[in-house]
Amino acid sequence: MANSYSALSQYYDLIVTSGYYDYGAYDAYARTLLAQLGDRREVLEIGVGSGLVCERLLELSGAALRITGIDHAESTIAQARARLGHRVQLIRHDIAELTGLPAFDAAYSVAGVWYEAEDATGTALCSHLLEESDDIRALKNLAAAVRPGGPLLLAVHQGHRTYQRPLPGGLVYAQEVRTEGRTKGYMTGDRYVQDCFVRRAGEVVAHQRRRFRAYPQERADQLLAECGFHFDAATGDGLLRQYLRT
């Protein structure tokens, strides 16, 4: 079970729909995304996961959206395929290596490769890609796939922290978050490690170790601008930061 995304992914929906941070607000994220998309129809989700956001967007839009979802993990792609069927085109690939995508009107990430984390000191861009060179390559790949003027919408979540909470069925979800080395926190541009556990009667039934990189917001905005996306605005409800393809 050690450090296995496949093992943890079978509990993913249970975790995120049982109050994991602000993921209980999927409906709010989907409604805000839909408002920002306006009449745009060809949409790319970066890190589709098990398809929860896609599903809600399709419900709210009356299936008017044509969504393509990318994820690197076969286990979550399989869950998304079971949930969404043929309503969404699903691609298993690493966006840092993915080129030749068709043109999209917009792209978004709620809990995918990139997202924003917020605490009392402000916001930071979090990335599953640990090397800045990989972020640059992936963001340029993304920019090549979004039409000029199209938005990139990144969800804003609460900052990561160590905690645990009960899940249905006698399970417990726990996570331990720490910075790497002598770093001082993600708002200062550090890397950190997040160990995620699902336990039953004290025994670990699933574990995954995730590593993240964080960019202070000013540097994040510079990086995105260098790759073809300039910051436009945060949504009024604070759930998304919008960048526009230059």
PDB file of C-alpha atoms in Angstrom:
ATOM      1  CA  MET A   1       0.000   0.000   0.000  1.00  0.00           C
ATOM      2  CA  ALA A   2       2.975   2.333   0.490  1.00  0.00           C
ATOM      3  CA  ASN A   3       2.981   5.448  -1.675  1.00  0.00           C
ATOM      4  CA  SER A   4       0.408   4.113  -4.127  1.00  0.00           C
ATOM      5  CA  TYR A   5      -1.830   6.533  -6.006  1.00  0.00           C
ATOM      6  CA  SER A   6      -3.830   3.597  -7.357  1.00  0.00           C
ATOM      7  CA  ALA A   7      -4.577   2.415  -3.810  1.00  0.00           C
ATOM      8  CA  LEU A   8      -5.629   5.872  -2.643  1.00  0.00           C
ATOM      9  CA  SER A   9      -7.615   6.725  -5.762  1.00  0.00           C
ATOM     10  CA  GLN A  10     -10.352   4.209  -4.953  1.00  0.00           C
ATOM     11  CA  TYR A  11     -11.158   6.391  -1.931  1.00  0.00           C
ATOM     12  CA  TYR A  12     -10.806   9.707  -3.767  1.00  0.00           C
ATOM     13  CA  ASP A  13     -14.494  10.469  -4.207  1.00  0.00           C
ATOM     14  CA  LEU A  14     -15.226   9.484  -0.620  1.00  0.00           C
ATOM     15  CA  ILE A  15     -12.498  11.826   0.656  1.00  0.00           C
ATOM     16  CA  VAL A  16     -13.382  14.866  -1.420  1.00  0.00           C
ATOM     17  CA  THR A  17     -17.137  14.600  -0.888  1.00  0.00           C
ATOM     18  CA  SER A  18     -16.771  14.175   2.879  1.00  0.00           C
ATOM     19  CA  GLY A  19     -15.441  17.640   3.624  1.00  0.00           C
ATOM     20  CA  TYR A  20     -11.832  17.547   2.489  1.00  0.00           C
ATOM     21  CA  TYR A  21     -10.867  21.224   2.880  1.00  0.00           C
ATOM     22  CA  ASP A  22     -13.079  23.198   0.520  1.00  0.00           C
ATOM     23  CA  TYR A  23     -13.727  20.374  -1.924  1.00  0.00           C
ATOM     24  CA  GLY A  24     -17.248  20.182  -0.544  1.00  0.00           C
ATOM     25  CA  ALA A  25     -17.795  23.316  -2.642  1.00  0.00           C
ATOM     26  CA  TYR A  26     -17.568  21.503  -5.987  1.00  0.00           C
ATOM     27  CA  ASP A  27     -20.954  22.901  -6.950  1.00  0.00           C
ATOM     28  CA  ALA A  28     -19.765  26.443  -6.218  1.00  0.00           C
ATOM     29  CA  TYR A  29     -16.592  25.917  -8.253  1.00  0.00           C
ATOM     30  CA  ALA A  30     -18.603  24.529 -11.160  1.00  0.00           C
ATOM     31  CA  ARG A  31     -21.087  27.420 -11.099  1.00  0.00           C
ATOM     32  CA  THR A  32     -18.309  30.010 -11.031  1.00  0.00           C
ATOM     33  CA  LEU A  33     -16.455  28.210 -13.821  1.00  0.00           C
ATOM     34  CA  LEU A  34     -19.586  28.169 -15.946  1.00  0.00           C
ATOM     35  CA  ALA A  35     -20.149  31.890 -15.390  1.00  0.00           C
ATOM     36  CA  GLN A  36     -16.559  32.660 -16.438  1.00  0.00           C
ATOM     37  CA  LEU A  37     -16.773  30.432 -19.509  1.00  0.00           C
ATOM     38  CA  GLY A  38     -19.736  32.365 -20.889  1.00  0.00           C
ATOM     39  CA  ASP A  39     -20.482  31.137 -24.408  1.00  0.00           C
ATOM     40  CA  ARG A  40     -17.182  29.253 -24.774  1.00  0.00           C
ATOM     41  CA  ARG A  41     -17.801  25.606 -25.556  1.00  0.00           C
ATOM     42  CA  GLU A  42     -14.510  23.793 -26.254  1.00  0.00           C
ATOM     43  CA  VAL A  43     -12.949  23.396 -22.816  1.00  0.00           C
ATOM     44  CA  LEU A  44      -9.894  21.573 -21.437  1.00  0.00           C
ATOM     45  CA  GLU A  45      -9.694  20.306 -17.847  1.00  0.00           C
ATOM     46  CA  ILE A  46      -6.134  19.846 -16.599  1.00  0.00           C
ATOM     47  CA  GLY A  47      -6.150  17.015 -14.064  1.00  0.00           C
ATOM     48  CA  VAL A  48      -9.638  15.609 -14.581  1.00  0.00           C
ATOM     49  CA  GLY A  49      -9.327  13.200 -11.635  1.00  0.00           C
ATOM     50  CA  SER A  50     -12.423  11.064 -11.199  1.00  0.00           C
ATOM     51  CA  GLY A  51     -14.560  13.512 -13.176  1.00  0.00           C
ATOM     52  CA  LEU A  52     -16.512  15.223 -10.390  1.00  0.00           C
ATOM     53  CA  VAL A  53     -16.070  18.749 -11.744  1.00  0.00           C
ATOM     54  CA  CYS A  54     -16.760  17.675 -15.331  1.00  0.00           C
ATOM     55  CA  GLU A  55     -19.928  15.926 -14.288  1.00  0.00           C
ATOM     56  CA  ARG A  56     -21.293  18.973 -12.470  1.00  0.00           C
ATOM     57  CA  LEU A  57     -20.345  21.326 -15.313  1.00  0.00           C
ATOM     58  CA  LEU A  58     -22.190  19.133 -17.800  1.00  0.00           C
ATOM     59  CA  GLU A  59     -25.253  19.058 -15.553  1.00  0.00           C
ATOM     60  CA  LEU A  60     -25.274  22.821 -15.086  1.00  0.00           C
ATOM     61  CA  SER A  61     -24.662  23.602 -18.752  1.00  0.00           C
ATOM     62  CA  GLY A  62     -27.223  21.155 -20.064  1.00  0.00           C
ATOM     63  CA  ALA A  63     -24.365  19.237 -21.714  1.00  0.00           C
ATOM     64  CA  ALA A  64     -23.620  22.259 -23.915  1.00  0.00           C
ATOM     65  CA  LEU A  65     -19.918  22.105 -23.110  1.00  0.00           C
ATOM     66  CA  ARG A  66     -17.504  19.909 -25.020  1.00  0.00           C
ATOM     67  CA  ILE A  67     -14.916  18.990 -22.424  1.00  0.00           C
ATOM     68  CA  THR A  68     -11.591  17.224 -22.852  1.00  0.00           C
ATOM     69  CA  GLY A  69     -10.007  15.962 -19.641  1.00  0.00           C
ATOM     70  CA  ILE A  70      -6.323  15.162 -19.141  1.00  0.00           C
ATOM     71  CA  ASP A  71      -4.843  13.175 -16.271  1.00  0.00           C
ATOM     72  CA  HIS A  72      -1.610  11.234 -15.825  1.00  0.00           C
ATOM     73  CA  ALA A  73      -3.071   8.399 -13.694  1.00  0.00           C
ATOM     74  CA  GLU A  74      -4.823   5.451 -15.317  1.00  0.00           C
ATOM     75  CA  SER A  75      -6.748   4.700 -12.107  1.00  0.00           C
ATOM     76  CA  THR A  76      -8.463   8.106 -12.055  1.00  0.00           C
ATOM     77  CA  ILE A  77      -9.031   8.106 -15.821  1.00  0.00           C
ATOM     78  CA  ALA A  78     -10.835   4.783 -15.356  1.00  0.00           C
ATOM     79  CA  GLN A  79     -13.030   6.315 -12.648  1.00  0.00           C
ATOM     80  CA  ALA A  80     -13.769   9.345 -14.818  1.00  0.00           C
ATOM     81  CA  ARG A  81     -14.645   7.100 -17.742  1.00  0.00           C
ATOM     82  CA  ALA A  82     -17.046   5.105 -15.564  1.00  0.00           C
ATOM     83  CA  ARG A  83     -18.684   8.321 -14.352  1.00  0.00           C
ATOM     84  CA  LEU A  84     -18.790  10.276 -17.613  1.00  0.00           C
ATOM     85  CA  GLY A  85     -18.982   7.635 -20.331  1.00  0.00           C
ATOM     86  CA  HIS A  86     -18.636   9.226 -23.745  1.00  0.00           C
ATOM     87  CA  ARG A  87     -19.768  12.690 -22.655  1.00  0.00           C
ATOM     88  CA  VAL A  88     -16.141  13.810 -22.191  1.00  0.00           C
ATOM     89  CA  GLN A  89     -13.012  13.023 -24.183  1.00  0.00           C
ATOM     90  CA  LEU A  90     -10.452  11.628 -21.748  1.00  0.00           C
ATOM     91  CA  ILE A  91      -6.704  11.550 -22.358  1.00  0.00           C
ATOM     92  CA  ARG A  92      -4.152   9.847 -20.137  1.00  0.00           C
ATOM     93  CA  HIS A  93      -0.962  11.863 -20.524  1.00  0.00           C
ATOM     94  CA  ASP A  94       1.529  14.131 -18.776  1.00  0.00           C
ATOM     95  CA  ILE A  95       0.837  17.674 -19.910  1.00  0.00           C
ATOM     96  CA  ALA A  96       4.549  18.514 -19.666  1.00  0.00           C
ATOM     97  CA  GLU A  97       5.079  16.102 -22.553  1.00  0.00           C
ATOM     98  CA  LEU A  98       1.803  16.592 -24.402  1.00  0.00           C
ATOM     99  CA  THR A  99       1.871  18.515 -27.668  1.00  0.00           C
ATOM    100  CA  GLY A 100      -0.378  18.666 -30.696  1.00  0.00           C
ATOM    101  CA  LEU A 101      -3.575  19.324 -28.763  1.00  0.00           C
ATOM    102  CA  PRO A 102      -6.504  20.833 -30.665  1.00  0.00           C
ATOM    103  CA  ALA A 103      -7.469  24.448 -30.030  1.00  0.00           C
ATOM    104  CA  PHE A 104      -9.623  25.105 -26.959  1.00  0.00           C
ATOM    105  CA  ASP A 105     -11.694  28.142 -26.013  1.00  0.00           C
ATOM    106  CA  ALA A 106     -10.684  27.849 -22.342  1.00  0.00           C
ATOM    107  CA  ALA A 107      -8.853  25.669 -19.829  1.00  0.00           C
ATOM    108  CA  TYR A 108      -9.274  25.140 -16.111  1.00  0.00           C
ATOM    109  CA  SER A 109      -7.740  23.286 -13.180  1.00  0.00           C
ATOM    110  CA  VAL A 110      -9.593  22.783  -9.905  1.00  0.00           C
ATOM    111  CA  ALA A 111      -7.270  20.237  -8.280  1.00  0.00           C
ATOM    112  CA  GLY A 112      -5.034  19.310 -11.172  1.00  0.00           C
ATOM    113  CA  VAL A 113      -1.493  20.150 -12.178  1.00  0.00           C
ATOM    114  CA  TRP A 114      -1.822  23.763 -10.981  1.00  0.00           C
ATOM    115  CA  TYR A 115      -4.037  25.451  -8.411  1.00  0.00           C
ATOM    116  CA  GLU A 116      -3.852  28.327  -5.969  1.00  0.00           C
ATOM    117  CA  ALA A 117      -3.432  27.896  -2.210  1.00  0.00           C
ATOM    118  CA  GLU A 118      -4.522  30.628   0.171  1.00  0.00           C
ATOM    119  CA  ASP A 119      -3.806  31.407   3.806  1.00  0.00           C
ATOM    120  CA  ALA A 120      -3.712  34.526   5.977  1.00  0.00           C
ATOM    121  CA  THR A 121      -0.584  35.769   4.182  1.00  0.00           C
ATOM    122  CA  GLY A 122      -1.991  35.584   0.650  1.00  0.00           C
ATOM    123  CA  THR A 123      -2.023  33.160  -2.267  1.00  0.00           C
ATOM    124  CA  ALA A 124       0.594  31.028  -3.969  1.00  0.00           C
ATOM    125  CA  LEU A 125       0.572  28.929  -7.120  1.00  0.00           C
ATOM    126  CA  CYS A 126       1.021  25.231  -6.326  1.00  0.00           C
ATOM    127  CA  SER A 127       2.310  22.835  -8.960  1.00  0.00           C
ATOM    128  CA  HIS A 128       2.677  19.063  -9.109  1.00  0.00           C
ATOM    129  CA  LEU A 129       5.713  19.681 -11.324  1.00  0.00           C
ATOM    130  CA  LEU A 130       8.785  20.080  -9.156  1.00  0.00           C
ATOM    131  CA  GLU A 131      11.159  21.676 -11.647  1.00  0.00           C
ATOM    132  CA  GLU A 132      10.509  25.161 -12.993  1.00  0.00           C
ATOM    133  CA  SER A 133      11.677  23.991 -16.420  1.00  0.00           C
ATOM    134  CA  ASP A 134       8.850  21.420 -16.410  1.00  0.00           C
ATOM    135  CA  ASP A 135       6.306  24.067 -15.426  1.00  0.00           C
ATOM    136  CA  ILE A 136       7.514  26.287 -18.254  1.00  0.00           C
ATOM    137  CA  ARG A 137       7.312  23.484 -20.807  1.00  0.00           C
ATOM    138  CA  ALA A 138       3.861  22.398 -19.616  1.00  0.00           C
ATOM    139  CA  LEU A 139       2.457  25.943 -19.505  1.00  0.00           C
ATOM    140  CA  LYS A 140       3.760  26.635 -22.996  1.00  0.00           C
ATOM    141  CA  ASN A 141       2.131  23.414 -24.196  1.00  0.00           C
ATOM    142  CA  LEU A 142      -1.079  24.624 -22.617  1.00  0.00           C
ATOM    143  CA  ALA A 143      -0.777  28.096 -24.135  1.00  0.00           C
ATOM    144  CA  ALA A 144      -0.366  26.512 -27.557  1.00  0.00           C
ATOM    145  CA  ALA A 145      -3.683  24.713 -27.009  1.00  0.00           C
ATOM    146  CA  VAL A 146      -5.750  27.735 -25.854  1.00  0.00           C
ATOM    147  CA  ARG A 147      -6.981  30.268 -28.386  1.00  0.00           C
ATOM    148  CA  PRO A 148      -5.788  33.878 -27.915  1.00  0.00           C
ATOM    149  CA  GLY A 149      -8.025  35.664 -25.436  1.00  0.00           C
ATOM    150  CA  GLY A 150      -9.211  32.403 -23.915  1.00  0.00           C
ATOM    151  CA  PRO A 151      -9.118  32.076 -20.119  1.00  0.00           C
ATOM    152  CA  LEU A 152      -7.076  29.769 -17.935  1.00  0.00           C
ATOM    153  CA  LEU A 153      -9.028  29.399 -14.688  1.00  0.00           C
ATOM    154  CA  LEU A 154      -7.234  28.151 -11.569  1.00  0.00           C
ATOM    155  CA  ALA A 155      -9.138  27.213  -8.422  1.00  0.00           C
ATOM    156  CA  VAL A 156      -8.188  28.763  -5.086  1.00  0.00           C
ATOM    157  CA  HIS A 157      -8.100  26.353  -2.123  1.00  0.00           C
ATOM    158  CA  GLN A 158      -7.264  26.636   1.531  1.00  0.00           C
ATOM    159  CA  GLY A 159      -3.604  26.133   2.357  1.00  0.00           C
ATOM    160  CA  HIS A 160      -2.396  22.606   3.022  1.00  0.00           C
ATOM    161  CA  ARG A 161      -2.146  21.496   6.621  1.00  0.00           C
ATOM    162  CA  THR A 162      -1.741  18.381   8.737  1.00  0.00           C
ATOM    163  CA  TYR A 163      -5.061  17.019   9.986  1.00  0.00           C
ATOM    164  CA  GLN A 164      -7.411  14.028   9.983  1.00  0.00           C
ATOM    165  CA  ARG A 165     -11.137  13.444   9.702  1.00  0.00           C
ATOM    166  CA  PRO A 166     -13.517  10.464   9.811  1.00  0.00           C
ATOM    167  CA  LEU A 167     -14.983   9.037   6.616  1.00  0.00           C
ATOM    168  CA  PRO A 168     -18.110   6.924   6.177  1.00  0.00           C
ATOM    169  CA  GLY A 169     -17.761   3.193   6.706  1.00  0.00           C
ATOM    170  CA  GLY A 170     -15.471   3.369   9.707  1.00  0.00           C
ATOM    171  CA  LEU A 171     -12.565   4.842   7.743  1.00  0.00           C
ATOM    172  CA  VAL A 172     -10.322   7.750   8.673  1.00  0.00           C
ATOM    173  CA  TYR A 173      -8.510  10.048   6.271  1.00  0.00           C
ATOM    174  CA  ALA A 174      -5.300  11.659   7.532  1.00  0.00           C
ATOM    175  CA  GLN A 175      -2.646  13.796   5.921  1.00  0.00           C
ATOM    176  CA  GLU A 176       0.725  15.000   7.086  1.00  0.00           C
ATOM    177  CA  VAL A 177       2.249  18.050   5.394  1.00  0.00           C
ATOM    178  CA  ARG A 178       5.817  19.231   5.792  1.00  0.00           C
ATOM    179  CA  THR A 179       8.228  21.418   3.916  1.00  0.00           C
ATOM    180  CA  GLU A 180      11.380  19.904   2.466  1.00  0.00           C
ATOM    181  CA  GLY A 181      14.806  20.647   3.870  1.00  0.00           C
ATOM    182  CA  ARG A 182      15.205  24.037   5.515  1.00  0.00           C
ATOM    183  CA  THR A 183      12.357  25.728   3.676  1.00  0.00           C
ATOM    184  CA  LYS A 184       9.809  27.821   5.546  1.00  0.00           C
ATOM    185  CA  GLY A 185       6.458  27.398   3.814  1.00  0.00           C
ATOM    186  CA  TYR A 186       4.790  27.482   0.430  1.00  0.00           C
ATOM    187  CA  MET A 187       4.081  31.197   0.494  1.00  0.00           C
ATOM    188  CA  THR A 188       7.847  31.734   0.345  1.00  0.00           C
ATOM    189  CA  GLY A 189       8.248  29.545  -2.718  1.00  0.00           C
ATOM    190  CA  ASP A 190       9.156  26.211  -1.177  1.00  0.00           C
ATOM    191  CA  ARG A 191       8.657  22.549  -1.919  1.00  0.00           C
ATOM    192  CA  TYR A 192       6.638  20.397   0.399  1.00  0.00           C
ATOM    193  CA  VAL A 193       5.578  16.802   0.955  1.00  0.00           C
ATOM    194  CA  GLN A 194       2.062  15.590   1.677  1.00  0.00           C
ATOM    195  CA  ASP A 195       1.523  12.046   2.953  1.00  0.00           C
ATOM    196  CA  CYS A 196      -2.093  10.939   2.564  1.00  0.00           C
ATOM    197  CA  PHE A 197      -3.474   7.930   4.437  1.00  0.00           C
ATOM    198  CA  VAL A 198      -6.743   6.053   4.646  1.00  0.00           C
ATOM    199  CA  ARG A 199      -6.972   3.938   7.806  1.00  0.00           C
ATOM    200  CA  ARG A 200      -9.419   1.379   9.128  1.00  0.00           C
ATOM    201  CA  ALA A 201      -9.225   0.455  12.825  1.00  0.00           C
ATOM    202  CA  GLY A 202      -5.788   2.067  12.941  1.00  0.00           C
ATOM    203  CA  GLU A 203      -4.428   0.056  10.018  1.00  0.00           C
ATOM    204  CA  VAL A 204      -3.296   1.825   6.829  1.00  0.00           C
ATOM    205  CA  VAL A 205      -5.318   0.579   3.851  1.00  0.00           C
ATOM    206  CA  ALA A 206      -3.998   3.189   1.385  1.00  0.00           C
ATOM    207  CA  HIS A 207      -1.129   5.660   1.327  1.00  0.00           C
ATOM    208  CA  GLN A 208       0.170   8.116  -1.204  1.00  0.00           C
ATOM    209  CA  ARG A 209       3.055  10.551  -0.978  1.00  0.00           C
ATOM    210  CA  ARG A 210       2.671  13.735  -3.017  1.00  0.00           C
ATOM    211  CA  ARG A 211       5.300  16.363  -3.585  1.00  0.00           C
ATOM    212  CA  PHE A 212       4.501  19.928  -4.602  1.00  0.00           C
ATOM    213  CA  ARG A 213       6.270  23.077  -5.580  1.00  0.00           C
ATOM    214  CA  ALA A 214       4.888  26.496  -4.711  1.00  0.00           C
ATOM    215  CA  TYR A 215       5.493  29.888  -6.297  1.00  0.00           C
ATOM    216  CA  PRO A 216       4.766  33.150  -4.447  1.00  0.00           C
ATOM    217  CA  GLN A 217       1.987  34.925  -6.318  1.00  0.00           C
ATOM    218  CA  GLU A 218       4.132  37.647  -7.845  1.00  0.00           C
ATOM    219  CA  ARG A 219       6.561  35.087  -9.254  1.00  0.00           C
ATOM    220  CA  ALA A 220       3.669  32.870 -10.333  1.00  0.00           C
ATOM    221  CA  ASP A 221       2.093  35.686 -12.329  1.00  0.00           C
ATOM    222  CA  GLN A 222       5.449  36.432 -13.955  1.00  0.00           C
ATOM    223  CA  LEU A 223       5.935  32.770 -14.858  1.00  0.00           C
ATOM    224  CA  LEU A 224       2.477  32.475 -16.376  1.00  0.00           C
ATOM    225  CA  ALA A 225       3.009  35.703 -18.345  1.00  0.00           C
ATOM    226  CA  GLU A 226       6.307  34.380 -19.711  1.00  0.00           C
ATOM    227  CA  CYS A 227       4.440  31.294 -20.922  1.00  0.00           C
ATOM    228  CA  GLY A 228       1.554  33.145 -22.570  1.00  0.00           C
ATOM    229  CA  PHE A 229      -1.035  33.859 -19.844  1.00  0.00           C
ATOM    230  CA  HIS A 230      -1.450  37.253 -18.200  1.00  0.00           C
ATOM    231  CA  PHE A 231      -3.388  37.709 -14.982  1.00  0.00           C
ATOM    232  CA  ASP A 232      -6.820  39.208 -15.493  1.00  0.00           C
ATOM    233  CA  ALA A 233      -8.749  39.064 -12.199  1.00  0.00           C
ATOM    234  CA  ALA A 234      -9.916  36.961  -9.306  1.00  0.00           C
ATOM    235  CA  THR A 235     -13.602  36.112  -9.337  1.00  0.00           C
ATOM    236  CA  GLY A 236     -15.804  37.999  -6.903  1.00  0.00           C
ATOM    237  CA  ASP A 237     -16.363  34.915  -4.748  1.00  0.00           C
ATOM    238  CA  GLY A 238     -12.624  34.299  -4.534  1.00  0.00           C
ATOM    239  CA  LEU A 239     -12.885  30.753  -5.924  1.00  0.00           C
ATOM    240  CA  LEU A 240     -10.875  31.289  -9.122  1.00  0.00           C
ATOM    241  CA  ARG A 241      -7.998  33.319 -10.526  1.00  0.00           C
ATOM    242  CA  GLN A 242      -8.398  34.045 -14.220  1.00  0.00           C
ATOM    243  CA  TYR A 243      -5.529  34.398 -16.684  1.00  0.00           C
ATOM    244  CA  LEU A 244      -6.006  35.237 -20.353  1.00  0.00           C
ATOM    245  CA  ARG A 245      -4.089  33.756 -23.254  1.00  0.00           C
ATOM    246  CA  THR A 246      -2.079  36.517 -24.897  1.00  0.00           C
TER     247      THR A 246
END
